[in-house]
mmCIF file of C-alpha atoms in Angstrom:
data_model
loop_
_atom_site.group_PDB
_atom_site.id
_atom_site.type_symbol
_atom_site.label_atom_id
_atom_site.label_comp_id
_atom_site.label_asym_id
_atom_site.label_seq_id
_atom_site.Cartn_x
_atom_site.Cartn_y
_atom_site.Cartn_z
ATOM 1 C CA LEU A 30 -5.766 -11.544 -20.371
ATOM 2 C CA GLY A 31 -3.669 -14.674 -19.947
ATOM 3 C CA GLU A 32 -0.618 -13.297 -21.745
ATOM 4 C CA PRO A 33 2.126 -11.254 -20.056
ATOM 5 C CA VAL A 34 2.342 -7.547 -20.802
ATOM 6 C CA PRO A 35 4.995 -6.739 -23.466
ATOM 7 C CA ASN A 36 8.068 -4.752 -22.417
ATOM 8 C CA GLY A 37 7.610 -1.012 -22.500
ATOM 9 C CA VAL A 38 3.809 -1.186 -22.179
ATOM 10 C CA SER A 39 2.270 -0.384 -18.818
ATOM 11 C CA ALA A 40 -0.456 -2.707 -17.577
ATOM 12 C CA ASP A 41 -3.923 -1.305 -17.119
ATOM 13 C CA PRO A 42 -4.573 -0.933 -13.351
ATOM 14 C CA LEU A 43 -8.077 -2.342 -13.758
ATOM 15 C CA VAL A 44 -6.766 -5.458 -15.508
ATOM 16 C CA THR A 45 -4.053 -5.883 -12.876
ATOM 17 C CA THR A 46 -6.617 -5.617 -10.091
ATOM 18 C CA PHE A 47 -8.897 -8.132 -11.810
ATOM 19 C CA LEU A 48 -6.059 -10.623 -12.286
ATOM 20 C CA ARG A 49 -5.082 -10.337 -8.602
ATOM 21 C CA TRP A 50 -8.708 -10.838 -7.591
ATOM 22 C CA GLU A 51 -9.034 -13.875 -9.874
ATOM 23 C CA GLN A 52 -5.838 -15.416 -8.494
ATOM 24 C CA ARG A 53 -6.973 -14.864 -4.899
ATOM 25 C CA LEU A 54 -10.335 -16.480 -5.712
ATOM 26 C CA GLU A 55 -8.589 -19.544 -7.187
ATOM 27 C CA GLN A 56 -6.442 -19.894 -4.065
ATOM 28 C CA GLN A 57 -9.489 -19.668 -1.811
ATOM 29 C CA ASN A 58 -11.250 -22.353 -3.842
ATOM 30 C CA ARG A 59 -8.198 -24.635 -3.606
ATOM 31 C CA ARG A 60 -8.123 -24.164 0.180
ATOM 32 C CA ARG A 61 -11.834 -24.947 0.518
ATOM 33 C CA GLU A 62 -11.533 -28.091 -1.593
ATOM 34 C CA ALA A 63 -8.486 -29.371 0.306
ATOM 35 C CA GLY A 64 -8.819 -32.366 2.555
ATOM 36 C CA LEU A 65 -9.105 -32.345 6.328
ATOM 37 C CA ALA A 66 -5.380 -32.826 7.037
ATOM 38 C CA PRO A 67 -4.101 -29.837 4.980
ATOM 39 C CA ARG A 68 -6.852 -27.614 6.358
ATOM 40 C CA LEU A 69 -6.066 -28.639 9.928
ATOM 41 C CA LEU A 70 -2.319 -28.094 9.409
ATOM 42 C CA ARG A 71 -2.953 -24.664 7.897
ATOM 43 C CA PHE A 72 -5.237 -23.754 10.817
ATOM 44 C CA LEU A 73 -2.677 -24.893 13.404
ATOM 45 C CA ARG A 74 0.197 -23.124 11.615
ATOM 46 C CA ARG A 75 -1.751 -19.863 11.457
ATOM 47 C CA LYS A 76 -2.739 -20.079 15.130
ATOM 48 C CA PHE A 77 0.866 -20.863 16.100
ATOM 49 C CA TYR A 78 2.174 -17.751 14.331
ATOM 50 C CA LEU A 79 -0.653 -15.658 15.779
ATOM 51 C CA PHE A 80 0.203 -16.841 19.316
ATOM 52 C CA ARG A 81 3.947 -16.389 18.641
ATOM 53 C CA ARG A 82 3.450 -12.807 17.455
ATOM 54 C CA SER A 83 1.194 -11.988 20.411
ATOM 55 C CA ALA A 84 3.705 -13.373 22.918
ATOM 56 C CA LEU A 85 6.674 -11.593 21.316
ATOM 57 C CA MET A 86 4.875 -8.251 21.043
ATOM 58 C CA THR A 87 3.760 -8.565 24.680
ATOM 59 C CA MET A 88 7.338 -9.238 25.783
ATOM 60 C CA ILE A 89 8.612 -6.283 23.738
ATOM 61 C CA SER A 90 5.960 -4.029 25.300
ATOM 62 C CA LEU A 91 6.717 -5.164 28.856
ATOM 63 C CA ARG A 92 10.437 -4.672 28.310
ATOM 64 C CA ASN A 93 9.798 -1.194 26.928
ATOM 65 C CA LEU A 94 7.697 -0.317 29.973
ATOM 66 C CA ALA A 95 10.359 -1.570 32.364
ATOM 67 C CA LEU A 96 13.517 -0.346 30.622
ATOM 68 C CA GLY A 97 12.348 2.439 28.309
ATOM 69 C CA ARG A 98 12.168 2.607 24.548
ATOM 70 C CA PRO A 99 15.064 1.116 22.581
ATOM 71 C CA PRO A 100 16.502 2.808 19.484
ATOM 72 C CA PRO A 101 14.046 2.806 16.524
ATOM 73 C CA GLU A 102 16.299 0.468 14.496
ATOM 74 C CA GLN A 103 16.241 -2.175 17.239
ATOM 75 C CA LEU A 104 12.499 -1.819 17.674
ATOM 76 C CA ALA A 105 11.964 -2.174 13.918
ATOM 77 C CA GLN A 106 14.074 -5.365 13.872
ATOM 78 C CA GLU A 107 12.146 -6.835 16.785
ATOM 79 C CA VAL A 108 8.770 -6.074 15.220
ATOM 80 C CA THR A 109 9.951 -7.533 11.896
ATOM 81 C CA PHE A 110 11.034 -10.694 13.717
ATOM 82 C CA ALA A 111 7.693 -10.890 15.541
ATOM 83 C CA ASN A 112 5.800 -10.547 12.246
ATOM 84 C CA TRP A 113 7.777 -13.340 10.546
ATOM 85 C CA ARG A 114 5.419 -16.125 9.514
ATOM 86 C CA GLY A 115 7.789 -18.868 8.443
ATOM 87 C CA GLU A 116 9.614 -19.828 5.281
ATOM 88 C CA GLU A 117 6.578 -21.506 3.732
ATOM 89 C CA GLU A 118 4.537 -18.288 4.046
ATOM 90 C CA GLU A 119 7.133 -15.879 2.633
ATOM 91 C CA GLY A 120 5.974 -16.479 -0.923
ATOM 92 C CA ARG A 121 2.360 -15.556 -0.202
ATOM 93 C CA PRO A 122 1.877 -11.899 -1.062
ATOM 94 C CA GLU A 123 -1.843 -11.815 -0.248
ATOM 95 C CA ASP A 124 -1.211 -12.360 3.474
ATOM 96 C CA SER A 125 1.488 -9.739 3.775
ATOM 97 C CA ALA A 126 -0.152 -7.164 1.479
ATOM 98 C CA ARG A 127 -3.283 -6.923 3.568
ATOM 99 C CA GLY A 128 -1.547 -6.734 6.910
ATOM 100 C CA ASP A 129 -4.460 -8.333 8.723
ATOM 101 C CA PRO A 130 -4.491 -12.031 9.632
ATOM 102 C CA GLU A 131 -7.264 -14.281 8.432
ATOM 103 C CA LEU A 132 -9.046 -15.952 11.308
#
């Protein structure tokens, strides 16, 4: 289980799912055991990005109501920018894979 899969051999989907689950569980345990300062900073960072996304999406919606829909490429870029969660969060696949924010 702890060794990487050799080249040319496909990983069992059940094993892959279990390893992802185990890794997510370890991360949750590390977060719970963290001190007050890291937990508070994580909470504030997450609320900041939640508020930022809400404000940007509201502004995009109001602009679309007032001026009409922009081209799909522009809208996609704006939504991507609104969903950006910072450089420190880009390496966290569990947040982006789910698509729903943890509250």
